[in-house]
PDB file of C-alpha atoms in Angstrom:
ATOM      1  CA  MET O   1     103.691  59.813 175.143  1.00 54.00           C
ATOM      2  CA  PRO O   2     104.593  57.167 172.497  1.00 61.00           C
ATOM      3  CA  VAL O   3     102.413  54.101 172.424  1.00 68.00           C
ATOM      4  CA  ASP O   4     104.101  50.766 173.117  1.00 82.00           C
ATOM      5  CA  VAL O   5     102.605  48.588 170.421  1.00 83.00           C
ATOM      6  CA  ALA O   6     104.044  45.376 171.904  1.00 86.00           C
ATOM      7  CA  ASP O   7     102.305  46.027 175.253  1.00 87.00           C
ATOM      8  CA  LEU O   8      99.051  46.796 173.460  1.00 88.00           C
ATOM      9  CA  VAL O   9      99.316  43.547 171.486  1.00 89.00           C
ATOM     10  CA  VAL O  10      99.759  41.547 174.702  1.00 89.00           C
ATOM     11  CA  ALA O  11      96.808  43.283 176.368  1.00 90.00           C
ATOM     12  CA  ALA O  12      94.615  42.906 173.277  1.00 89.00           C
ATOM     13  CA  ARG O  13      95.501  39.225 173.008  1.00 88.00           C
ATOM     14  CA  ASP O  14      94.322  38.840 176.600  1.00 88.00           C
ATOM     15  CA  GLY O  15      90.930  40.150 175.530  1.00 84.00           C
ATOM     16  CA  ASP O  16      91.322  43.860 176.303  1.00 88.00           C
ATOM     17  CA  ARG O  17      89.160  45.465 173.623  1.00 86.00           C
ATOM     18  CA  HIS O  18      90.303  48.981 174.550  1.00 90.00           C
ATOM     19  CA  ALA O  19      93.919  47.926 173.892  1.00 91.00           C
ATOM     20  CA  PHE O  20      92.950  46.731 170.410  1.00 92.00           C
ATOM     21  CA  ASP O  21      91.258  50.086 169.732  1.00 92.00           C
ATOM     22  CA  GLU O  22      94.516  51.772 170.723  1.00 92.00           C
ATOM     23  CA  LEU O  23      96.403  49.483 168.320  1.00 92.00           C
ATOM     24  CA  VAL O  24      94.077  50.563 165.535  1.00 93.00           C
ATOM     25  CA  ARG O  25      94.593  54.203 166.486  1.00 93.00           C
ATOM     26  CA  ALA O  26      98.385  53.754 166.406  1.00 92.00           C
ATOM     27  CA  THR O  27      98.595  51.932 163.075  1.00 92.00           C
ATOM     28  CA  TYR O  28      95.591  52.775 160.889  1.00 94.00           C
ATOM     29  CA  VAL O  29      97.248  55.551 158.843  1.00 94.00           C
ATOM     30  CA  GLU O  30     100.095  53.219 157.836  1.00 93.00           C
ATOM     31  CA  THR O  31      97.660  50.411 157.056  1.00 94.00           C
ATOM     32  CA  TYR O  32      95.507  52.780 155.026  1.00 95.00           C
ATOM     33  CA  THR O  33      98.554  53.976 153.067  1.00 94.00           C
ATOM     34  CA  LEU O  34      99.350  50.405 152.039  1.00 94.00           C
ATOM     35  CA  ALA O  35      95.703  49.649 151.238  1.00 94.00           C
ATOM     36  CA  TYR O  36      95.492  52.770 149.069  1.00 93.00           C
ATOM     37  CA  ARG O  37      98.694  51.875 147.227  1.00 92.00           C
ATOM     38  CA  LEU O  38      97.429  48.353 146.567  1.00 92.00           C
ATOM     39  CA  THR O  39      93.869  49.159 145.541  1.00 89.00           C
ATOM     40  CA  GLY O  40      94.552  52.471 143.828  1.00 85.00           C
ATOM     41  CA  ASN O  41      91.510  54.269 145.176  1.00 86.00           C
ATOM     42  CA  GLU O  42      90.219  55.697 148.415  1.00 90.00           C
ATOM     43  CA  GLU O  43      86.869  53.920 148.608  1.00 90.00           C
ATOM     44  CA  ASP O  44      88.346  50.431 148.185  1.00 91.00           C
ATOM     45  CA  ALA O  45      91.188  51.279 150.560  1.00 93.00           C
ATOM     46  CA  ARG O  46      88.674  52.138 153.305  1.00 94.00           C
ATOM     47  CA  ASP O  47      86.865  48.812 152.827  1.00 93.00           C
ATOM     48  CA  VAL O  48      90.140  46.893 152.801  1.00 94.00           C
ATOM     49  CA  VAL O  49      91.341  48.593 156.007  1.00 95.00           C
ATOM     50  CA  GLN O  50      88.085  47.789 157.832  1.00 94.00           C
ATOM     51  CA  GLU O  51      88.222  44.162 156.744  1.00 94.00           C
ATOM     52  CA  ALA O  52      91.932  43.932 157.624  1.00 95.00           C
ATOM     53  CA  TYR O  53      91.378  45.122 161.209  1.00 95.00           C
ATOM     54  CA  LEU O  54      88.428  42.812 161.613  1.00 93.00           C
ATOM     55  CA  ARG O  55      90.553  39.839 160.503  1.00 93.00           C
ATOM     56  CA  ALA O  56      93.365  41.006 162.781  1.00 93.00           C
ATOM     57  CA  TYR O  57      90.952  41.214 165.713  1.00 92.00           C
ATOM     58  CA  LYS O  58      89.625  37.734 165.073  1.00 90.00           C
ATOM     59  CA  GLY O  59      93.087  36.267 164.481  1.00 90.00           C
ATOM     60  CA  LEU O  60      95.025  38.088 167.195  1.00 89.00           C
ATOM     61  CA  LYS O  61      95.407  34.917 169.269  1.00 87.00           C
ATOM     62  CA  ARG O  62      97.356  33.406 166.368  1.00 85.00           C
ATOM     63  CA  PHE O  63      99.797  36.347 166.264  1.00 86.00           C
ATOM     64  CA  ARG O  64     102.857  34.997 168.069  1.00 77.00           C
ATOM     65  CA  GLY O  65     104.697  38.303 168.149  1.00 73.00           C
ATOM     66  CA  ASP O  66     107.780  36.991 166.313  1.00 72.00           C
ATOM     67  CA  ALA O  67     107.283  39.737 163.705  1.00 78.00           C
ATOM     68  CA  GLN O  68     106.293  43.339 164.277  1.00 86.00           C
ATOM     69  CA  PHE O  69     102.583  44.030 164.531  1.00 89.00           C
ATOM     70  CA  SER O  70     102.852  46.437 161.563  1.00 89.00           C
ATOM     71  CA  THR O  71     104.408  43.690 159.400  1.00 89.00           C
ATOM     72  CA  TRP O  72     101.634  41.309 160.399  1.00 91.00           C
ATOM     73  CA  MET O  73      99.090  44.004 159.471  1.00 93.00           C
ATOM     74  CA  TYR O  74     100.803  44.480 156.080  1.00 92.00           C
ATOM     75  CA  ARG O  75     100.350  40.789 155.352  1.00 92.00           C
ATOM     76  CA  ILE O  76      96.692  40.820 156.360  1.00 94.00           C
ATOM     77  CA  THR O  77      96.092  44.006 154.375  1.00 94.00           C
ATOM     78  CA  ALA O  78      97.793  42.516 151.314  1.00 93.00           C
ATOM     79  CA  ASN O  79      95.618  39.427 151.619  1.00 92.00           C
ATOM     80  CA  CYS O  80      92.426  41.488 151.978  1.00 93.00           C
ATOM     81  CA  ALA O  81      93.380  43.717 149.048  1.00 92.00           C
ATOM     82  CA  SER O  82      94.119  40.671 146.916  1.00 88.00           C
ATOM     83  CA  THR O  83      90.714  39.174 147.728  1.00 88.00           C
ATOM     84  CA  PHE O  84      89.079  42.521 147.081  1.00 87.00           C
ATOM     85  CA  LEU O  85      90.809  43.110 143.761  1.00 82.00           C
ATOM     86  CA  GLY O  86      90.131  39.541 142.709  1.00 79.00           C
ATOM     87  CA  ARG O  87      86.443  40.176 143.316  1.00 77.00           C
ATOM     88  CA  ARG O  88      86.471  43.363 141.322  1.00 72.00           C
ATOM     89  CA  GLN O  89      88.634  41.967 138.504  1.00 62.00           C
ATOM     90  CA  ARG O  90      89.018  45.291 136.883  1.00 52.00           C
ATOM     91  CA  ASN O  91      91.406  48.137 137.179  1.00 48.00           C
ATOM     92  CA  ARG O  92      89.819  51.200 138.710  1.00 49.00           C
ATOM     93  CA  CYS O  93      92.879  53.432 138.424  1.00 43.00           C
ATOM     94  CA  GLU O  94      90.842  56.019 136.578  1.00 44.00           C
ATOM     95  CA  GLU O  95      88.945  56.715 139.779  1.00 43.00           C
ATOM     96  CA  LEU O  96      92.010  57.870 141.683  1.00 40.00           C
ATOM     97  CA  THR O  97      91.513  61.020 143.653  1.00 42.00           C
ATOM     98  CA  GLU O  98      94.394  63.281 142.812  1.00 44.00           C
ATOM     99  CA  ASP O  99      93.957  65.640 145.764  1.00 46.00           C
ATOM    100  CA  LEU O 100      94.805  63.061 148.409  1.00 50.00           C
ATOM    101  CA  SER O 101      97.199  64.742 150.812  1.00 57.00           C
ATOM    102  CA  THR O 102     100.514  63.097 151.609  1.00 59.00           C
ATOM    103  CA  ARG O 103     102.903  63.518 154.477  1.00 62.00           C
ATOM    104  CA  ASP O 104     106.606  62.915 153.952  1.00 58.00           C
ATOM    105  CA  GLU O 105     108.262  61.859 157.188  1.00 59.00           C
ATOM    106  CA  ARG O 106     111.836  62.017 155.950  1.00 57.00           C
ATOM    107  CA  PRO O 107     114.227  64.666 157.291  1.00 61.00           C
ATOM    108  CA  ALA O 108     114.453  67.784 155.126  1.00 62.00           C
ATOM    109  CA  ALA O 109     117.195  67.841 152.461  1.00 67.00           C
ATOM    110  CA  SER O 110     118.515  70.735 150.376  1.00 73.00           C
ATOM    111  CA  PRO O 111     115.911  72.429 148.110  1.00 76.00           C
ATOM    112  CA  GLU O 112     117.491  71.053 144.908  1.00 77.00           C
ATOM    113  CA  VAL O 113     117.642  67.505 146.227  1.00 75.00           C
ATOM    114  CA  GLN O 114     114.095  67.829 147.549  1.00 75.00           C
ATOM    115  CA  ALA O 115     112.810  69.161 144.231  1.00 81.00           C
ATOM    116  CA  GLU O 116     114.437  66.331 142.297  1.00 78.00           C
ATOM    117  CA  ALA O 117     113.153  63.739 144.767  1.00 78.00           C
ATOM    118  CA  THR O 118     109.647  65.214 144.612  1.00 82.00           C
ATOM    119  CA  ALA O 119     109.647  65.144 140.812  1.00 86.00           C
ATOM    120  CA  LEU O 120     110.835  61.534 140.734  1.00 86.00           C
ATOM    121  CA  ARG O 121     108.318  60.556 143.418  1.00 86.00           C
ATOM    122  CA  GLU O 122     105.460  62.092 141.467  1.00 88.00           C
ATOM    123  CA  ARG O 123     106.473  60.280 138.281  1.00 91.00           C
ATOM    124  CA  LEU O 124     106.827  57.090 140.280  1.00 92.00           C
ATOM    125  CA  GLN O 125     103.318  57.454 141.766  1.00 89.00           C
ATOM    126  CA  VAL O 126     101.904  57.870 138.268  1.00 91.00           C
ATOM    127  CA  ALA O 127     103.875  54.875 136.980  1.00 93.00           C
ATOM    128  CA  LEU O 128     102.720  52.750 139.938  1.00 93.00           C
ATOM    129  CA  ARG O 129      99.079  53.623 139.309  1.00 89.00           C
ATOM    130  CA  ALA O 130      99.500  52.655 135.675  1.00 91.00           C
ATOM    131  CA  LEU O 131     100.735  49.167 136.600  1.00 93.00           C
ATOM    132  CA  PRO O 132      98.249  46.278 136.490  1.00 92.00           C
ATOM    133  CA  PRO O 133      97.088  45.584 140.104  1.00 90.00           C
ATOM    134  CA  LYS O 134      98.777  42.162 140.206  1.00 90.00           C
ATOM    135  CA  LEU O 135     102.191  43.614 139.343  1.00 94.00           C
ATOM    136  CA  ARG O 136     101.628  46.643 141.546  1.00 94.00           C
ATOM    137  CA  ALA O 137     100.880  44.498 144.602  1.00 94.00           C
ATOM    138  CA  VAL O 138     104.116  42.524 144.295  1.00 95.00           C
ATOM    139  CA  VAL O 139     106.423  45.489 143.708  1.00 96.00           C
ATOM    140  CA  ILE O 140     104.861  47.503 146.546  1.00 95.00           C
ATOM    141  CA  LEU O 141     105.037  44.657 149.049  1.00 95.00           C
ATOM    142  CA  ARG O 142     108.599  43.736 148.083  1.00 95.00           C
ATOM    143  CA  ASP O 143     110.326  47.020 147.277  1.00 95.00           C
ATOM    144  CA  VAL O 144     108.365  49.477 149.432  1.00 94.00           C
ATOM    145  CA  TYR O 145     107.448  47.312 152.437  1.00 93.00           C
ATOM    146  CA  ASP O 146     110.329  44.838 152.221  1.00 91.00           C
ATOM    147  CA  LEU O 147     108.209  41.698 152.668  1.00 92.00           C
ATOM    148  CA  PRO O 148     109.983  38.417 151.785  1.00 92.00           C
ATOM    149  CA  HIS O 149     109.041  36.620 148.566  1.00 93.00           C
ATOM    150  CA  GLU O 150     107.477  33.672 150.394  1.00 93.00           C
ATOM    151  CA  ALA O 151     105.227  35.946 152.487  1.00 92.00           C
ATOM    152  CA  ILE O 152     104.117  37.834 149.379  1.00 94.00           C
ATOM    153  CA  ALA O 153     103.405  34.586 147.559  1.00 94.00           C
ATOM    154  CA  ALA O 154     101.428  33.232 150.540  1.00 92.00           C
ATOM    155  CA  GLU O 155      99.317  36.345 151.002  1.00 89.00           C
ATOM    156  CA  LEU O 156      98.572  36.779 147.299  1.00 90.00           C
ATOM    157  CA  GLY O 157      97.885  33.075 146.800  1.00 91.00           C
ATOM    158  CA  ILE O 158     100.559  32.580 144.132  1.00 93.00           C
ATOM    159  CA  SER O 159     103.773  30.555 143.917  1.00 95.00           C
ATOM    160  CA  GLU O 160     107.077  32.075 144.936  1.00 95.00           C
ATOM    161  CA  SER O 161     108.408  31.839 141.381  1.00 94.00           C
ATOM    162  CA  ALA O 162     105.293  33.620 140.083  1.00 95.00           C
ATOM    163  CA  ALA O 163     105.916  36.368 142.625  1.00 95.00           C
ATOM    164  CA  LYS O 164     109.487  36.753 141.363  1.00 93.00           C
ATOM    165  CA  VAL O 165     108.389  36.865 137.728  1.00 94.00           C
ATOM    166  CA  ARG O 166     105.804  39.522 138.557  1.00 95.00           C
ATOM    167  CA  LEU O 167     108.402  41.520 140.441  1.00 95.00           C
ATOM    168  CA  HIS O 168     110.757  41.531 137.437  1.00 93.00           C
ATOM    169  CA  ARG O 169     107.992  42.563 135.100  1.00 94.00           C
ATOM    170  CA  ALA O 170     106.845  45.328 137.436  1.00 96.00           C
ATOM    171  CA  ARG O 171     110.339  46.712 137.916  1.00 95.00           C
ATOM    172  CA  LYS O 172     111.042  46.657 134.182  1.00 94.00           C
ATOM    173  CA  LYS O 173     107.781  48.454 133.436  1.00 95.00           C
ATOM    174  CA  LEU O 174     108.481  51.082 136.089  1.00 95.00           C
ATOM    175  CA  ARG O 175     112.023  51.574 134.839  1.00 94.00           C
ATOM    176  CA  ASP O 176     110.793  51.960 131.276  1.00 93.00           C
ATOM    177  CA  ASP O 177     108.174  54.479 132.389  1.00 92.00           C
ATOM    178  CA  LEU O 178     110.519  56.521 134.555  1.00 91.00           C
ATOM    179  CA  PHE O 179     113.641  56.484 132.441  1.00 87.00           C
ATOM    180  CA  ALA O 180     112.413  56.312 128.869  1.00 74.00           C
ATOM    181  CA  ARG O 181     115.349  56.647 126.490  1.00 58.00           C
ATOM    182  CA  PRO O 182     115.646  59.939 124.540  1.00 50.00           C
ATOM    183  CA  SER O 183     114.774  58.212 121.284  1.00 50.00           C
ATOM    184  CA  GLU O 184     111.605  56.766 122.854  1.00 47.00           C
ATOM    185  CA  GLU O 185     110.663  60.152 124.338  1.00 46.00           C
ATOM    186  CA  GLN O 186     111.112  61.748 120.947  1.00 45.00           C
ATOM    187  CA  ALA O 187     109.035  59.040 119.357  1.00 43.00           C
ATOM    188  CA  HIS O 188     106.274  59.720 121.901  1.00 46.00           C
ATOM    189  CA  ALA O 189     106.560  63.452 121.263  1.00 43.00           C
ATOM    190  CA  VAL O 190     106.128  63.084 117.505  1.00 38.00           C
TER     191      VAL O 190
ATOM    192  CA  MET M   1     127.974  37.920 126.330  1.00 75.00           C
ATOM    193  CA  ARG M   2     125.031  39.940 125.044  1.00 81.00           C
ATOM    194  CA  CYS M   3     123.059  42.582 127.014  1.00 83.00           C
ATOM    195  CA  GLU M   4     119.825  40.592 126.505  1.00 81.00           C
ATOM    196  CA  GLN M   5     121.276  37.694 128.509  1.00 81.00           C
ATOM    197  CA  LEU M   6     121.492  39.942 131.539  1.00 80.00           C
ATOM    198  CA  THR M   7     117.860  41.071 131.419  1.00 75.00           C
ATOM    199  CA  GLY M   8     116.292  40.206 134.745  1.00 76.00           C
ATOM    200  CA  SER M   9     119.614  39.725 136.541  1.00 86.00           C
ATOM    201  CA  LEU M  10     120.274  43.447 136.637  1.00 89.00           C
ATOM    202  CA  SER M  11     117.231  44.259 138.753  1.00 89.00           C
ATOM    203  CA  ASP M  12     118.201  41.468 141.179  1.00 89.00           C
ATOM    204  CA  ALA M  13     121.781  42.742 141.207  1.00 90.00           C
ATOM    205  CA  ALA M  14     120.494  46.243 141.940  1.00 90.00           C
ATOM    206  CA  ASP M  15     118.640  45.136 145.078  1.00 88.00           C
ATOM    207  CA  GLY M  16     121.555  42.968 146.188  1.00 86.00           C
ATOM    208  CA  SER M  17     119.566  39.711 146.159  1.00 83.00           C
ATOM    209  CA  VAL M  18     121.811  38.264 143.424  1.00 84.00           C
ATOM    210  CA  LEU M  19     125.545  38.625 142.836  1.00 87.00           C
ATOM    211  CA  LEU M  20     126.511  38.734 139.177  1.00 86.00           C
ATOM    212  CA  ASP M  21     128.886  35.966 138.111  1.00 88.00           C
ATOM    213  CA  GLY M  22     132.320  36.722 136.645  1.00 89.00           C
ATOM    214  CA  PRO M  23     131.406  36.949 132.930  1.00 88.00           C
ATOM    215  CA  SER M  24     128.314  39.045 133.684  1.00 88.00           C
ATOM    216  CA  ARG M  25     130.315  41.441 135.870  1.00 89.00           C
ATOM    217  CA  ALA M  26     132.974  41.715 133.170  1.00 90.00           C
ATOM    218  CA  HIS M  27     130.284  42.533 130.612  1.00 90.00           C
ATOM    219  CA  VAL M  28     128.698  45.229 132.781  1.00 90.00           C
ATOM    220  CA  GLU M  29     132.109  46.807 133.449  1.00 90.00           C
ATOM    221  CA  HIS M  30     132.552  47.371 129.713  1.00 89.00           C
ATOM    222  CA  CYS M  31     128.953  47.951 128.613  1.00 90.00           C
ATOM    223  CA  LEU M  32     127.588  51.465 129.028  1.00 92.00           C
ATOM    224  CA  ARG M  33     124.056  50.321 128.248  1.00 90.00           C
ATOM    225  CA  CYS M  34     124.025  47.733 131.066  1.00 90.00           C
ATOM    226  CA  GLN M  35     125.707  50.182 133.445  1.00 91.00           C
ATOM    227  CA  ALA M  36     122.971  52.721 132.719  1.00 92.00           C
ATOM    228  CA  GLU M  37     120.294  50.068 133.208  1.00 91.00           C
ATOM    229  CA  LEU M  38     121.793  49.007 136.532  1.00 92.00           C
ATOM    230  CA  ALA M  39     121.986  52.634 137.680  1.00 93.00           C
ATOM    231  CA  GLN M  40     118.342  53.154 136.700  1.00 93.00           C
ATOM    232  CA  TYR M  41     117.238  50.091 138.685  1.00 93.00           C
ATOM    233  CA  ARG M  42     119.176  51.349 141.706  1.00 93.00           C
ATOM    234  CA  LYS M  43     117.536  54.756 141.427  1.00 93.00           C
ATOM    235  CA  LEU M  44     114.109  53.152 141.042  1.00 94.00           C
ATOM    236  CA  LEU M  45     114.634  50.958 144.117  1.00 94.00           C
ATOM    237  CA  ARG M  46     115.790  53.944 146.183  1.00 93.00           C
ATOM    238  CA  ALA M  47     112.672  55.867 145.136  1.00 93.00           C
ATOM    239  CA  LEU M  48     110.421  52.905 145.956  1.00 94.00           C
ATOM    240  CA  ARG M  49     112.026  52.450 149.390  1.00 93.00           C
ATOM    241  CA  ALA M  50     111.579  56.146 150.082  1.00 90.00           C
ATOM    242  CA  LEU M  51     107.821  55.690 149.651  1.00 90.00           C
ATOM    243  CA  ARG M  52     107.869  53.643 152.866  1.00 87.00           C
ATOM    244  CA  THR M  53     108.313  56.803 154.929  1.00 87.00           C
ATOM    245  CA  GLU M  54     105.550  58.638 153.135  1.00 85.00           C
ATOM    246  CA  VAL M  55     102.064  58.208 154.554  1.00 86.00           C
ATOM    247  CA  LEU M  56      98.787  59.097 152.909  1.00 88.00           C
ATOM    248  CA  VAL M  57      96.431  60.983 155.152  1.00 88.00           C
ATOM    249  CA  PRO M  58      92.998  59.358 155.046  1.00 90.00           C
ATOM    250  CA  ALA M  59      89.872  61.470 155.009  1.00 87.00           C
ATOM    251  CA  PRO M  60      88.579  62.198 158.514  1.00 87.00           C
ATOM    252  CA  GLY M  61      86.083  59.649 159.717  1.00 90.00           C
ATOM    253  CA  LEU M  62      88.035  56.521 158.825  1.00 93.00           C
ATOM    254  CA  LEU M  63      89.132  55.801 162.407  1.00 94.00           C
ATOM    255  CA  PRO M  64      85.611  56.029 163.930  1.00 93.00           C
ATOM    256  CA  GLU M  65      84.384  53.914 160.993  1.00 93.00           C
ATOM    257  CA  ILE M  66      86.919  51.158 161.747  1.00 93.00           C
ATOM    258  CA  LEU M  67      86.178  51.223 165.480  1.00 93.00           C
ATOM    259  CA  LEU M  68      82.423  51.107 164.877  1.00 92.00           C
ATOM    260  CA  HIS M  69      82.878  48.211 162.439  1.00 88.00           C
ATOM    261  CA  LEU M  70      84.866  46.309 165.079  1.00 88.00           C
ATOM    262  CA  GLU M  71      82.307  47.077 167.769  1.00 87.00           C
ATOM    263  CA  GLN M  72      79.442  45.850 165.598  1.00 86.00           C
ATOM    264  CA  ALA M  73      81.382  42.704 164.744  1.00 82.00           C
ATOM    265  CA  GLY M  74      82.076  42.180 168.460  1.00 73.00           C
ATOM    266  CA  GLU M  75      78.382  42.574 169.276  1.00 72.00           C
ATOM    267  CA  ARG M  76      77.413  40.154 166.511  1.00 70.00           C
ATOM    268  CA  ARG M  77      79.936  37.681 167.911  1.00 67.00           C
ATOM    269  CA  ALA M  78      78.586  38.074 171.437  1.00 64.00           C
ATOM    270  CA  ILE M  79      75.002  37.574 170.258  1.00 66.00           C
ATOM    271  CA  ARG M  80      76.074  34.522 168.267  1.00 68.00           C
ATOM    272  CA  SER M  81      77.847  33.052 171.275  1.00 66.00           C
ATOM    273  CA  ILE M  82      74.792  33.646 173.518  1.00 65.00           C
ATOM    274  CA  LEU M  83      72.558  32.001 170.910  1.00 65.00           C
ATOM    275  CA  THR M  84      75.008  29.131 170.553  1.00 69.00           C
ATOM    276  CA  GLY M  85      75.046  28.722 174.356  1.00 66.00           C
ATOM    277  CA  ARG M  86      71.247  28.684 174.484  1.00 65.00           C
ATOM    278  CA  ARG M  87      71.107  26.238 171.605  1.00 69.00           C
ATOM    279  CA  VAL M  88      73.525  23.930 173.427  1.00 70.00           C
ATOM    280  CA  ALA M  89      71.458  24.165 176.638  1.00 72.00           C
ATOM    281  CA  TYR M  90      68.232  23.535 174.686  1.00 73.00           C
ATOM    282  CA  LEU M  91      69.689  20.532 172.856  1.00 75.00           C
ATOM    283  CA  GLY M  92      71.134  19.267 176.157  1.00 77.00           C
ATOM    284  CA  GLY M  93      67.679  19.524 177.750  1.00 78.00           C
ATOM    285  CA  ILE M  94      66.088  17.620 174.886  1.00 79.00           C
ATOM    286  CA  ALA M  95      68.787  14.948 175.092  1.00 82.00           C
ATOM    287  CA  ALA M  96      68.324  14.616 178.874  1.00 81.00           C
ATOM    288  CA  ALA M  97      64.527  14.412 178.511  1.00 83.00           C
ATOM    289  CA  THR M  98      64.865  11.791 175.769  1.00 83.00           C
ATOM    290  CA  ALA M  99      67.274   9.748 177.878  1.00 84.00           C
ATOM    291  CA  ALA M 100      64.973   9.955 180.900  1.00 83.00           C
ATOM    292  CA  GLY M 101      61.978   8.948 178.745  1.00 83.00           C
ATOM    293  CA  ALA M 102      63.861   5.994 177.308  1.00 84.00           C
ATOM    294  CA  ALA M 103      65.002   4.879 180.765  1.00 84.00           C
ATOM    295  CA  GLY M 104      61.414   5.164 182.056  1.00 84.00           C
ATOM    296  CA  ALA M 105      60.111   3.132 179.137  1.00 85.00           C
ATOM    297  CA  ILE M 106      62.710   0.410 179.791  1.00 84.00           C
ATOM    298  CA  VAL M 107      61.773   0.291 183.501  1.00 82.00           C
ATOM    299  CA  LEU M 108      58.033   0.105 182.698  1.00 82.00           C
ATOM    300  CA  ALA M 109      58.586  -2.575 180.068  1.00 83.00           C
ATOM    301  CA  SER M 110      60.686  -4.721 182.426  1.00 81.00           C
ATOM    302  CA  ARG M 111      58.091  -4.325 185.225  1.00 80.00           C
ATOM    303  CA  SER M 112      55.193  -5.345 182.943  1.00 78.00           C
ATOM    304  CA  ARG M 113      57.223  -8.298 181.682  1.00 76.00           C
ATOM    305  CA  ARG M 114      57.871  -9.402 185.330  1.00 74.00           C
ATOM    306  CA  ARG M 115      54.158  -8.970 186.161  1.00 73.00           C
ATOM    307  CA  MET M 116      53.178 -11.076 183.135  1.00 70.00           C
ATOM    308  CA  SER M 117      55.634 -13.859 184.066  1.00 71.00           C
ATOM    309  CA  LEU M 118      54.357 -13.896 187.683  1.00 65.00           C
ATOM    310  CA  ALA M 119      50.699 -14.052 186.473  1.00 68.00           C
ATOM    311  CA  GLY M 120      51.561 -16.732 183.940  1.00 59.00           C
TER     312      GLY M 120
END
């Protein structure tokens, strides 16, 4: 039976600890996915997820329910990841575990379309990991999770214009990495 | 218009957040390079949006870890609130005792003053 997240939020806000546990159960994989994409490694993602749920638990009374619970969790996770990465102040992309399993929840397409999409997705994952964490955070929150500029700016502790500049830089870098012109590819090959 | 002047606008145009003005649109309609760039941004944005539906499966043990972390935090909170309650009661007791002592001292002082004035 599907879990009604809105009902769980109401119950948890009224102090039902079991309801909050159910909320965690219903949303932790999604939250972990975002944390992993933002931090770039499994160990940090686990820490960020734990901290994010703790903050959510403490701040649940402030959640008015005008956004979805998952969106609220994205914002908290982004904030935790930002704090975490700020503390680390170094890119740990080299520690990425390559064997992390993924689950694609989209409906199946034709084999050719699927193969092309898989190839592009793999190149995109590599390009995302290669981005500096600050650029990666903005492009993931905006273009993958569809968060508004002002929310991204607020959670990352930057101005809205800085968020936009970072987004442009991230997109340009990704585009360059994914669609390098033939002349550039040849130059790399030489 | 030169292609360089459109740098930045094309990625915004690709996600629909910005509409290109007349001269920019006219340039893109005739410039293969800008058309290709716009198409690449659109493809990139589609690929990024598709990542939304893809979830990474965490190693087993993360869920119990989160729940345990929350439980421990809840216990710490409860202990803190009990200690805070006791501290409040303790400080309240001290305050009450101090007030009672002060009141007693005032009463004694006024009585001794009355006795002295009667004797004198």
